[in-house]
Coordinates of C-alpha atoms in Angstrom, one line a residue:
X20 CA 2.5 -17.1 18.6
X21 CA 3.4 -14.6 16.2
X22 CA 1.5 -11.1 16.7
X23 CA 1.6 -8.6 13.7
X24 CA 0.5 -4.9 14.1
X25 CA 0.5 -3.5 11.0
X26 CA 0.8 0.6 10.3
X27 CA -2.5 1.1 9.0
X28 CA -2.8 4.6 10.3
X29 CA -0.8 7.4 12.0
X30 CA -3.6 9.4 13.1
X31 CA -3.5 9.6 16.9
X32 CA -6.3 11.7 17.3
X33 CA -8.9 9.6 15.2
X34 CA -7.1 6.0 15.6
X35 CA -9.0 5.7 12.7
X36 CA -7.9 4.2 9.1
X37 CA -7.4 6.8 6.8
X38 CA -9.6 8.0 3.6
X39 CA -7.4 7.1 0.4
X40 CA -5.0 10.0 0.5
X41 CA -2.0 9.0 -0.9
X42 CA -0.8 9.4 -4.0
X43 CA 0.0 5.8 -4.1
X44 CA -3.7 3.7 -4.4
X45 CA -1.0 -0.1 -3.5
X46 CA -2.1 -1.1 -0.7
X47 CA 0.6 -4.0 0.0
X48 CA 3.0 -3.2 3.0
X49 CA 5.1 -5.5 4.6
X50 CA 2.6 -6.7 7.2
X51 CA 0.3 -7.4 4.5
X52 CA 3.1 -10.3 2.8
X53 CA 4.3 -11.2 6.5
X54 CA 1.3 -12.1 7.5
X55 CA -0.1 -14.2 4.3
X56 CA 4.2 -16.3 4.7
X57 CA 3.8 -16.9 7.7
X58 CA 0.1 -18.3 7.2
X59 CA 1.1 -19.9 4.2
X60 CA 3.4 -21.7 5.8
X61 CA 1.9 -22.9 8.7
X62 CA 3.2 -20.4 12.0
X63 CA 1.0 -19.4 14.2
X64 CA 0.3 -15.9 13.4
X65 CA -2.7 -13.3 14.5
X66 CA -3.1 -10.0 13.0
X67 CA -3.2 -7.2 16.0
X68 CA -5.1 -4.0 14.4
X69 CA -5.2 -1.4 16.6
X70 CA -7.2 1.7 14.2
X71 CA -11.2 1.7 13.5
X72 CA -11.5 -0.1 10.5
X73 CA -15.1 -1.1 10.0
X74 CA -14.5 -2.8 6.6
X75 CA -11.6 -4.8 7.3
X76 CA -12.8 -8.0 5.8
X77 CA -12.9 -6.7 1.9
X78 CA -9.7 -5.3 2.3
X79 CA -8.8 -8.9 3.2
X80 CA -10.0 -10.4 0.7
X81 CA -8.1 -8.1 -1.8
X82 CA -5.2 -8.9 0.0
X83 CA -5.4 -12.4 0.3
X84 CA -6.0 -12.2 4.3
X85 CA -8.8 -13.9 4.7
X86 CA -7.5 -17.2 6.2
X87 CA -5.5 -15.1 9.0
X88 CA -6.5 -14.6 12.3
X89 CA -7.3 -11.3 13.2
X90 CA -7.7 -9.1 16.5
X91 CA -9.1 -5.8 16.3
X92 CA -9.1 -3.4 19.8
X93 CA -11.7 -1.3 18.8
X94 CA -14.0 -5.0 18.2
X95 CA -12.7 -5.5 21.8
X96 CA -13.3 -2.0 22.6
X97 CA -17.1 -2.2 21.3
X98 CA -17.8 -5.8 22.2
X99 CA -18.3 -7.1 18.6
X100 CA -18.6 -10.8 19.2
X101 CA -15.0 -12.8 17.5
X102 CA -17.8 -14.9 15.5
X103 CA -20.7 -12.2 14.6
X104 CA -21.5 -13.3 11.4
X105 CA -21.4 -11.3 8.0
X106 CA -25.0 -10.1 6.8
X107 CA -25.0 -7.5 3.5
X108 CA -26.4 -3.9 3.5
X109 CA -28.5 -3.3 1.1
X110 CA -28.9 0.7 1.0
X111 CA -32.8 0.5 -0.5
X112 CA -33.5 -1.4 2.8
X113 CA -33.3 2.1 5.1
X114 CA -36.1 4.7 5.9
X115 CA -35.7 7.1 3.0
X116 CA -38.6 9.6 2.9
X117 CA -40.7 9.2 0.2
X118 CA -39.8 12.2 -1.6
X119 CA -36.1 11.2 -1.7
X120 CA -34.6 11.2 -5.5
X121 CA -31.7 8.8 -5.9
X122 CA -28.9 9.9 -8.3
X123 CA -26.3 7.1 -9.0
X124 CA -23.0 7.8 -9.9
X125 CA -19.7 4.9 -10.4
X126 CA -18.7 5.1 -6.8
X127 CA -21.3 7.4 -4.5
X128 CA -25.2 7.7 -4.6
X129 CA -26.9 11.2 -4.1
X130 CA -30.4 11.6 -2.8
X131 CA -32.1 14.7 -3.1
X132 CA -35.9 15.9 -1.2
X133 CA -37.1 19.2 -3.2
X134 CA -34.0 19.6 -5.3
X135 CA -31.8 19.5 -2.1
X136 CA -29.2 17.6 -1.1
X137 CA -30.4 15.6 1.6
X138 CA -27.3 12.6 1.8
X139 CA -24.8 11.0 0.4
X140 CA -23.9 7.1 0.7
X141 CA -20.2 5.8 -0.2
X142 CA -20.0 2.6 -1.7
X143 CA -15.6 1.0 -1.3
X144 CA -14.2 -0.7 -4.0
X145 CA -16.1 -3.7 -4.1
X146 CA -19.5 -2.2 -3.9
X147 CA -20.2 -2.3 0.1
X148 CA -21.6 0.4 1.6
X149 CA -19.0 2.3 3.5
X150 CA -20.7 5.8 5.3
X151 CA -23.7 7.3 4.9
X152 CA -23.3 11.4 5.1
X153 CA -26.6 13.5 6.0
X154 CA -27.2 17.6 5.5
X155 CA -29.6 20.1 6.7
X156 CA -31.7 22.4 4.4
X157 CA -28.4 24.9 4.1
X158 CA -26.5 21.3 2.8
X159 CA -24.5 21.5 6.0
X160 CA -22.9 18.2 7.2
X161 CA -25.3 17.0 10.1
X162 CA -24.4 13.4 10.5
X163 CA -22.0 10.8 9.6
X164 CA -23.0 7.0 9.7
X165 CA -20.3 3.9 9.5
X166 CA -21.1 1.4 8.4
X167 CA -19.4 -2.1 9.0
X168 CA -18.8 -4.6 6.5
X169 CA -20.1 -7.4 8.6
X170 CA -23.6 -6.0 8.3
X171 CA -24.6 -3.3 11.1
X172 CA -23.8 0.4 11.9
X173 CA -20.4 0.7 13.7
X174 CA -20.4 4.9 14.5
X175 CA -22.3 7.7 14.4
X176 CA -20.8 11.3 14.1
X177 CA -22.9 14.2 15.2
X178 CA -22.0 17.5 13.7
X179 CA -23.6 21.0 14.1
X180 CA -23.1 23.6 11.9
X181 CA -20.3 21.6 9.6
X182 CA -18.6 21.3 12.9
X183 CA -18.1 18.0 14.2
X184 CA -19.2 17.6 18.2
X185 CA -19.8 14.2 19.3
X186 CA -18.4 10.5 18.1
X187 CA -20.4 7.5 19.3
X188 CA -19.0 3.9 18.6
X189 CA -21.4 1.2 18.7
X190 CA -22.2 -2.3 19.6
X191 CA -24.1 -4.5 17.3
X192 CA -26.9 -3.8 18.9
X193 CA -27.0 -0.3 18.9
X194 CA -25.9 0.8 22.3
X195 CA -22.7 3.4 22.8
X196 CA -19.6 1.7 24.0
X197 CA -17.9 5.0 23.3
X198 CA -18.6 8.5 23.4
X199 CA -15.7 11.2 22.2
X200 CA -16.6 15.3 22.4
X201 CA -15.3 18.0 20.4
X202 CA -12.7 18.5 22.5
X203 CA -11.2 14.9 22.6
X204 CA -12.2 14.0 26.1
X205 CA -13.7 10.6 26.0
X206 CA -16.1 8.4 28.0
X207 CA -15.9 4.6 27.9
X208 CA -19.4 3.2 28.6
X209 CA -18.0 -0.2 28.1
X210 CA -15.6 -0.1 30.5
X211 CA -17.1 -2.7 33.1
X212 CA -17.3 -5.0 31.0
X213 CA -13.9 -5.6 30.1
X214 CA -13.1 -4.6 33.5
X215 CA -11.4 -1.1 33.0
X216 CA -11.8 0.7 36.4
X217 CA -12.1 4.3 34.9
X218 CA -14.2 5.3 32.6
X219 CA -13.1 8.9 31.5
X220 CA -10.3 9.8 29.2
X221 CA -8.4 12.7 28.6
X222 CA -8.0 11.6 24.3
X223 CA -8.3 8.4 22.5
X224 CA -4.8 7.5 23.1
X225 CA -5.1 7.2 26.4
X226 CA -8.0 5.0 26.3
X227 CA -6.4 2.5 23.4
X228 CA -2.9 2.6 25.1
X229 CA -4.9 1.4 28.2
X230 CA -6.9 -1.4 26.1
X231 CA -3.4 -2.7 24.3
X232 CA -1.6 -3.2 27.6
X233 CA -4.5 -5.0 29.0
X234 CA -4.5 -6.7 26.0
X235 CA -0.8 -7.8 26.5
X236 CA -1.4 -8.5 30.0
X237 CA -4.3 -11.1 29.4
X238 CA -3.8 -12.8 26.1
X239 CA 0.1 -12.0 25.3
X240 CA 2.2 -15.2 26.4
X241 CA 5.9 -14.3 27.3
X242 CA 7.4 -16.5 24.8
X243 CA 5.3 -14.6 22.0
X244 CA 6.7 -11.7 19.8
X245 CA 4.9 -8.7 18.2
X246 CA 6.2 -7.7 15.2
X247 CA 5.3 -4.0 14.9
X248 CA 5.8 -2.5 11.2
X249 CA 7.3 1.2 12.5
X250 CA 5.5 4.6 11.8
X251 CA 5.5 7.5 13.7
X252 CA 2.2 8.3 15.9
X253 CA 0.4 5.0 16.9
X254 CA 2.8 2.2 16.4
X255 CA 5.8 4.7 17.8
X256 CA 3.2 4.8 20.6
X257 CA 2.6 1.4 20.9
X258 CA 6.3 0.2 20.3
X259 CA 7.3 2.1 23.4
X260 CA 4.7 -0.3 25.5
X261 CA 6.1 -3.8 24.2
X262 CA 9.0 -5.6 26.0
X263 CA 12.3 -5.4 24.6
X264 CA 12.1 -9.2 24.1
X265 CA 9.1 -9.8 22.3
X266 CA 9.5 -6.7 20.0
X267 CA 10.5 -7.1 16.8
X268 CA 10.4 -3.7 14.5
X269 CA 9.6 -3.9 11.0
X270 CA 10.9 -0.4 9.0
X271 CA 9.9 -0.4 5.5
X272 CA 11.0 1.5 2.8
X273 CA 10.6 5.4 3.6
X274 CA 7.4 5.2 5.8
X275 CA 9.1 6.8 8.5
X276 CA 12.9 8.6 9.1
X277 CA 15.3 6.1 10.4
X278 CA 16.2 8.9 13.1
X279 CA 12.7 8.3 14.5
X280 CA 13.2 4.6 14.2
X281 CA 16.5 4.5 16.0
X282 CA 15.3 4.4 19.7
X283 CA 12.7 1.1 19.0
X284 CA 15.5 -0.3 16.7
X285 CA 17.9 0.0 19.4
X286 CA 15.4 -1.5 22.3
X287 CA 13.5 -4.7 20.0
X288 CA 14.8 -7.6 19.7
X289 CA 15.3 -8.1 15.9
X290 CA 14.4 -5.1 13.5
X291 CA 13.5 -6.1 9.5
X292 CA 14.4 -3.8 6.9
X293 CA 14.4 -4.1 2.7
X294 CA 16.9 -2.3 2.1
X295 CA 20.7 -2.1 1.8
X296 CA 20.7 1.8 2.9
X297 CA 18.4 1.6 6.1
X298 CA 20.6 -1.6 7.1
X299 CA 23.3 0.5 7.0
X300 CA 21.8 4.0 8.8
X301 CA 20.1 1.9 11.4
X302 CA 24.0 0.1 12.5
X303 CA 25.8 3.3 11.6
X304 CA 23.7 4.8 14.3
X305 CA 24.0 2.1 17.0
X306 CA 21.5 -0.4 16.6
X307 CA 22.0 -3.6 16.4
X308 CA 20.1 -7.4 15.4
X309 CA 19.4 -6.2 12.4
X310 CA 17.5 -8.2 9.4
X311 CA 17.7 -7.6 5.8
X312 CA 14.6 -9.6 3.6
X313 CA 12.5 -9.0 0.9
X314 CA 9.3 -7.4 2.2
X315 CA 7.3 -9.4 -0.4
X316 CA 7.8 -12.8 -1.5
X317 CA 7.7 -13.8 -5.5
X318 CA 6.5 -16.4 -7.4
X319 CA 7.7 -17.2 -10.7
X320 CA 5.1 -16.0 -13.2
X321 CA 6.5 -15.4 -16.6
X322 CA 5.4 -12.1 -18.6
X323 CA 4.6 -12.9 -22.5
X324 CA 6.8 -10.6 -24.2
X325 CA 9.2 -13.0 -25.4
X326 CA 6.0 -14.4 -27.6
X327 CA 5.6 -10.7 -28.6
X328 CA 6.5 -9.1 -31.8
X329 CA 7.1 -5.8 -30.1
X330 CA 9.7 -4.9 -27.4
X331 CA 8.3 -2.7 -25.0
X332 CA 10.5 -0.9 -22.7
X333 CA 9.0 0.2 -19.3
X334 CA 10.2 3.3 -17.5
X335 CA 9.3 4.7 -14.1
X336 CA 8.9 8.3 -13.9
X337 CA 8.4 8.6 -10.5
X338 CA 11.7 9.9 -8.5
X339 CA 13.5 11.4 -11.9
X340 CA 13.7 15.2 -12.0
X341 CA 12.4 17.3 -15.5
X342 CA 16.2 16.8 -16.4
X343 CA 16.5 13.6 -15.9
X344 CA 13.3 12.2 -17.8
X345 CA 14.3 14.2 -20.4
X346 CA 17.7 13.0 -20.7
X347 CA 15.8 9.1 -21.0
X348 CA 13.8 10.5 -23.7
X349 CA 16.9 11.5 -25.7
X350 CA 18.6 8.3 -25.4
X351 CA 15.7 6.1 -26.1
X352 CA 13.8 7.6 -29.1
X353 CA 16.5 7.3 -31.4
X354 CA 16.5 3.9 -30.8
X355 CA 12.8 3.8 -31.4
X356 CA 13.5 5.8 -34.5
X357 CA 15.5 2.6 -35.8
X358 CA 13.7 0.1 -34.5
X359 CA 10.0 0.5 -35.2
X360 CA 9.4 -2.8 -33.5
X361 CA 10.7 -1.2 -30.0
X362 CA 7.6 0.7 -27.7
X363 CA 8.2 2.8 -25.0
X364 CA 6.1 2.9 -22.2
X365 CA 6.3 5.1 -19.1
X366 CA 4.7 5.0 -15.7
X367 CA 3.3 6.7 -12.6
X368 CA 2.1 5.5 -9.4
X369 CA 0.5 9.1 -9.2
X370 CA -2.5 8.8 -9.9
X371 CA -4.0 11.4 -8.7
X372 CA -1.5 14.1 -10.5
X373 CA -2.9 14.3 -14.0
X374 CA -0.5 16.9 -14.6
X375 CA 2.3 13.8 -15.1
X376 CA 1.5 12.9 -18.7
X377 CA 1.1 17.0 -19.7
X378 CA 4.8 17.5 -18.0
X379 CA 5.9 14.3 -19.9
X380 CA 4.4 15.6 -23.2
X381 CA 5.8 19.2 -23.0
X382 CA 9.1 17.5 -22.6
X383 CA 8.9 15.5 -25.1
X384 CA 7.8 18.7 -27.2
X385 CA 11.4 20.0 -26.1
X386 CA 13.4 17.0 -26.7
X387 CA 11.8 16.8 -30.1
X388 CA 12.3 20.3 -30.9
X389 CA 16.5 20.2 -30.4
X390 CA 16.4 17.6 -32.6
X391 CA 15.5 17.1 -36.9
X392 CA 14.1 13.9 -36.8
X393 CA 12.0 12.9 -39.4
X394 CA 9.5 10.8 -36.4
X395 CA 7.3 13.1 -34.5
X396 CA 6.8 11.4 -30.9
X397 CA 3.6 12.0 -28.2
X398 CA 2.2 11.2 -25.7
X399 CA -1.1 12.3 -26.7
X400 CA -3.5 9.4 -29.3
X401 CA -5.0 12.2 -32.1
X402 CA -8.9 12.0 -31.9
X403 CA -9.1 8.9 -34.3
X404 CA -6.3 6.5 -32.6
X405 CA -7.3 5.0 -29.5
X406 CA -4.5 5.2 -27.4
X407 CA -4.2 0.8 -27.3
X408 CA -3.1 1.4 -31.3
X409 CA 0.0 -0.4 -31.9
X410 CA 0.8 0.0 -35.2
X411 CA 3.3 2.4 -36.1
X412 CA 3.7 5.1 -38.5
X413 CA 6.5 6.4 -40.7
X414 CA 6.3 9.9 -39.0
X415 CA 4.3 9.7 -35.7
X416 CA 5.0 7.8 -33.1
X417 CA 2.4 7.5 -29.9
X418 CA 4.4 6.5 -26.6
X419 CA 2.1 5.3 -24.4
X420 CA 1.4 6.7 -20.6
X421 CA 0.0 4.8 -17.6
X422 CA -1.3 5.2 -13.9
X423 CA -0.3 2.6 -11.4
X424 CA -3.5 2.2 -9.1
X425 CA -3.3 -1.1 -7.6
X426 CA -0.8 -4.1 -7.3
X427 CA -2.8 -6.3 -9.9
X428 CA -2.2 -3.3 -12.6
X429 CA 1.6 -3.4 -12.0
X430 CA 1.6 -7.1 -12.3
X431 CA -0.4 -6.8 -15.3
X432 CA 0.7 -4.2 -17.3
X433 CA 4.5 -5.9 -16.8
X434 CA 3.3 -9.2 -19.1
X435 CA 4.2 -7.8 -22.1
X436 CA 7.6 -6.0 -21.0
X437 CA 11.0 -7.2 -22.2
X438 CA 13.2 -4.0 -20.1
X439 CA 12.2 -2.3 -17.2
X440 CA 13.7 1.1 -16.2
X441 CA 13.0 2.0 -12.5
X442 CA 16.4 4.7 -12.6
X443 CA 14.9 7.1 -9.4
X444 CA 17.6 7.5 -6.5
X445 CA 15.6 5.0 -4.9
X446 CA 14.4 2.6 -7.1
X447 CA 10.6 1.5 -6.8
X448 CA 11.0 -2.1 -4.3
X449 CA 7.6 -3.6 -5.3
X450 CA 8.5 -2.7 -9.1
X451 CA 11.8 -4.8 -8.7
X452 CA 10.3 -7.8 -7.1
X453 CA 7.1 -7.8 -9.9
X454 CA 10.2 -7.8 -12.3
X455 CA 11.7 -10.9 -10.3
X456 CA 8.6 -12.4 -10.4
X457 CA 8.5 -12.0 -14.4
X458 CA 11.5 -12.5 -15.3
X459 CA 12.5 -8.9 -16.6
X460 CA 15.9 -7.7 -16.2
X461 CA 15.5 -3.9 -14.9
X462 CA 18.0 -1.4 -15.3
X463 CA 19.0 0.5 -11.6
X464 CA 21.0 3.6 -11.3
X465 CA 22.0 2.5 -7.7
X466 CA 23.1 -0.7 -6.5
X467 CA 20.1 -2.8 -5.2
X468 CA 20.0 -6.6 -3.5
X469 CA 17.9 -7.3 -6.1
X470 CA 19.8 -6.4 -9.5
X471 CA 23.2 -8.1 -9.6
X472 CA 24.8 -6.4 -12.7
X473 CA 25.0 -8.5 -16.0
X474 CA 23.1 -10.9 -14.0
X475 CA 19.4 -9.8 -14.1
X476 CA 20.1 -6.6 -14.9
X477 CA 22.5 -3.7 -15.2
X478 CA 22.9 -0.9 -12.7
X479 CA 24.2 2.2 -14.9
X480 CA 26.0 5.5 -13.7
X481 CA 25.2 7.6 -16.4
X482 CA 21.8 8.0 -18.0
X483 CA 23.8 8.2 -21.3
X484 CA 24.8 4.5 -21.0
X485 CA 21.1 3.7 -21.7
X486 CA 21.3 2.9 -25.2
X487 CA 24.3 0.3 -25.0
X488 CA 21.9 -1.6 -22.3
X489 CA 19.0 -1.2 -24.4
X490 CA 20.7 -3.1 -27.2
X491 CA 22.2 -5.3 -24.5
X492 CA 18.9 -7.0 -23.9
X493 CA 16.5 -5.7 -27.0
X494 CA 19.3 -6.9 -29.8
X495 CA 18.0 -10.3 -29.5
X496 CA 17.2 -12.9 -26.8
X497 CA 20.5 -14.6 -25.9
X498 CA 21.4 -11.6 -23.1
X499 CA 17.5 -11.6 -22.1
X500 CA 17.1 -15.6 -21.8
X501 CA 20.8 -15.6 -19.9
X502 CA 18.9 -13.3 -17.1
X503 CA 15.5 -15.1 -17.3
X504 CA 17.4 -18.0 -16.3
X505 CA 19.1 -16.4 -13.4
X506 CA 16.4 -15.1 -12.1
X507 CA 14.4 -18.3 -12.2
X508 CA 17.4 -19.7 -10.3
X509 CA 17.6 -16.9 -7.8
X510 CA 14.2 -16.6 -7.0
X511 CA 13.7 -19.0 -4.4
X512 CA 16.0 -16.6 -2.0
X513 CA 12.7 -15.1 -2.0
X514 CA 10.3 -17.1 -1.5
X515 CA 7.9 -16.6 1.5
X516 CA 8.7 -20.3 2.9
X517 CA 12.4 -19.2 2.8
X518 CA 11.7 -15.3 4.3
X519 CA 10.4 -17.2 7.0
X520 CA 12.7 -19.4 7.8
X521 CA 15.0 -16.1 8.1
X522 CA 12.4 -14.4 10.4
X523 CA 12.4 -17.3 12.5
X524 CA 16.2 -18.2 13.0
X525 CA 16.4 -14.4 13.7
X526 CA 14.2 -13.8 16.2
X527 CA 15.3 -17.3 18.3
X528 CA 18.0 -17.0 21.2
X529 CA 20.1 -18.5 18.3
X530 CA 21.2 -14.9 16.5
X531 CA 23.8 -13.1 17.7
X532 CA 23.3 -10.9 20.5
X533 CA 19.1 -11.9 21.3
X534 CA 20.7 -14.1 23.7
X535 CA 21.3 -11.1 25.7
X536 CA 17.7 -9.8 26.0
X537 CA 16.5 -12.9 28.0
X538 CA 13.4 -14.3 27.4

């Protein structure tokens, strides 16, 4: 058995999954593709969560999940029966006074007694119900409900003048498994039934780093591994409680310093990374058994520019300094300029900064201004283009702008791309396998596994050199069919059935040096 522990969270006060915070809305990690391989193809695998995440099953189901096992502490920590069926909420079915006014908004309902606020209810992506948030008569917070996905209220958090002082968890009938103060201090009501002798805490973490070693104790075979994707606070926590020979460490991309890494690197049995430079770090440091794979596997789905009349060019901003964007601009516009059929499109996984596209605009201003051409270039559609227009004009230009929010919106807004530009020091990963995946050559400005130069792509020194690759791949469609073709020959290095197979031979007695740990 395979046991994944994915690095949901970081919080080792709350253990809880965190509010969407990041600038970065893609949920996809490399648990997340792990875990739907190695079901895919058939090994026995069992998702370990360790946080409070009450609406687990639709984020499954947005991430293809659905058919994996999972294990969650704070169900064993609550006593939510493995089969408890899934019932909806429907909001209109709670005891709302009878003055209550309901305002509805896209994402969040309001409800008002005498023009006051009186709560709040947060609906998820989907449309579930996630909390429901209660004030006083001065519209201070007074209570907190969670709700969980599978149909009954999961926590309750008592505050008192905006301050929070009490955290009750729940079991499905009502009852409190779990009681946390203001000061951290917690007591586990539950703990005679899962036969914990104590039943005070000093914090949280010492009650779940109690609950995931009895865990390990009664359901953890000794020929099983836990693959533990590394981040610091909960999983550093937890990494430090798994045996040497049934850890395997999972660092991806720059969720946490390879310094900090080191120690679990150095003590598991196999550690995963995607990339060439934390490959290199982690045995430049000592470590040893190390793995480099894709951390998501492709498919061959072909994008539909090549059916296209226009040649959109699709550029990353994210990573490139004010200089450096504005170097791009100054090598791609003249090309627009003589090609009217060529469209430039840049990108953001930023969402949250609308400041991007007014920095990218005043830049553009600047570029334009050092320069008499007779096209006039923005950013910004006038009030009676929409900003999908295509057509061009003889003197204005629009360059079109988008936000990155989810993987589906990378995938899709790729279809009609013929040349990707991901030129930050560290080039995008999930932007270079979604070009795999399509079939776009992308241009690099450091070497990558993924790009063999004038193979799939070209990896260029000096933002300069644009233009010549440009023309490379936009002056017709012999260069671009010669890397379609090697990328569709390629691609099965990357295939989750292959990855696997790679995990596997890795983590057996079979790889050089595991022999050593013992099993």
């Amino acid at each position: 058995m395979n046991y994944l522990i994915p690095a949901w969270s970081t919080d080792l006060k709350t253990w809880a999954i965190a509010r969407r915070s990041t600038n970065r809305k893609l949920e996809f990690d490399d648990t997340i593709n792990q875990a739907r391989m190695f079901n895919q193809v058939g090994v026995a695998t069992t998702l370990l969560v360790p946080v409070y995440f009450p609406n687990y099953r639709h984020f499954a189901l947005r991430q293809q999940l659905t058919g994996v096992p999972v294990v969650n502490l704070f169900d064993y920590l609550q006593g939510i029966p493995e089969d408890l069926p899934s019932q909806p909420l429907d909001p209109r079915n709670f005891a709302w006074p009878t003055d209550a006014d309901f305002v509805y908004t896209p994402e969040k309902v309001l409800v008002y007694r005498q023009g006051r606020q009186y709560a709040r209810l947060n609906f998820g992506q989907e449309g579930n119900l996630l909390t429901i948030e209660k004030f006083d008569a001065e519209a201070q917070l007074t209570t907190i409900l969670w709700l969980d996905d599978r149909g009954f209220l999961s926590r309750v958090d008592d505050y008192q003048a905006g301050e929070l002082v009490q955290v009750n968890y729940l079991d499905v009938a009502g009852k409190v498994q779990l009681q946390i103060k203001a000061d951290g201090s917690v007591t586990f009501l539950g703990a005679g039934r899962l036969g914990v002798k104590q039943e005070n805490f000093p914090s949280l973490t010492a009650l779940m780093t109690t609950l995931f070693k009895r865990y390990l104790h009664t359901y953890v075979q000794k020929t099983d591994r836990l693959i533990l994707a590394f981040a610091l606070g909960i999983n550093q926590t937890l990494g430090s409680l798994i045996a040497p020979h049934q850890l395997v460490v999972s660092l991806f991309g720059d969720r946490a310093p390879v310094s900090i890494g080191l120690p679990l690197a150095k003590k598991a049995r196999l550690t995963l990374v995607d990339q060439d430079a934390l490959k290199q770090a982690l045995a430049d440091a000592g470590a040893q058994h190390i793995l480099e794979i894709p951390p998501f596997d492709t498919r061959l789905g072909l994008g539909i520019s090549n059916q296209q009349k226009g040649l959109e060019i699709f550029c990353l901003v994210d990573g490139l300094s004010d200089a450096d964007v504005t170097k791009v601009l100054e090598q791609v516009l003249p090309i627009i300029i003589a090609n009217p059929l060529v469209e430039f499109t840049c990108a953001s996984y930023h969402y949250q900064d609308y400041t991007v596209k007014a920095r990218l605009q005043s830049m553009l201003m600047t570029v334009q201004a050092n320069h008499d051409w007779q096209v006039k270039f923005t950013f910004e559609a006038s009030k009676n283009d929409g900003e999908n227009q295509l057509t061009p004009t003889p003197k204005q230009r629009y360059l079109s702008f988008k936000f990155l929010n989810s993987e589906n919106t990378v995938i899709q807004d790729l279809q009609p791309v013929r040349l990707i530009l991901n030129l930050g020091p560290t080039p995008d990963l999930f932007l270079q396998i979604a070009a795999i995946s399509a079939g776009i050559p992308q241009v690099l400005t450091v070497p990558s596994q993924y790009v063999e130069a004038g193979k799939n792509g070209q990896i260029v020194n000096d933002l300069t050199t644009l233009p010549q690759v440009i023309n490379y791949y936009l002056g017709g469609l012999r260069h671009w069919n010669e890397a379609l073709m090697y990328t569709a020959n390629q691609i099965k290095k990357y295939t989750g059935p292959t990855i696997v197979k790679q995990i596997l031979a890795a983590i057996s007695d079979d790889f050089p040096g595991n022999e050593k740990e013992g099993t």
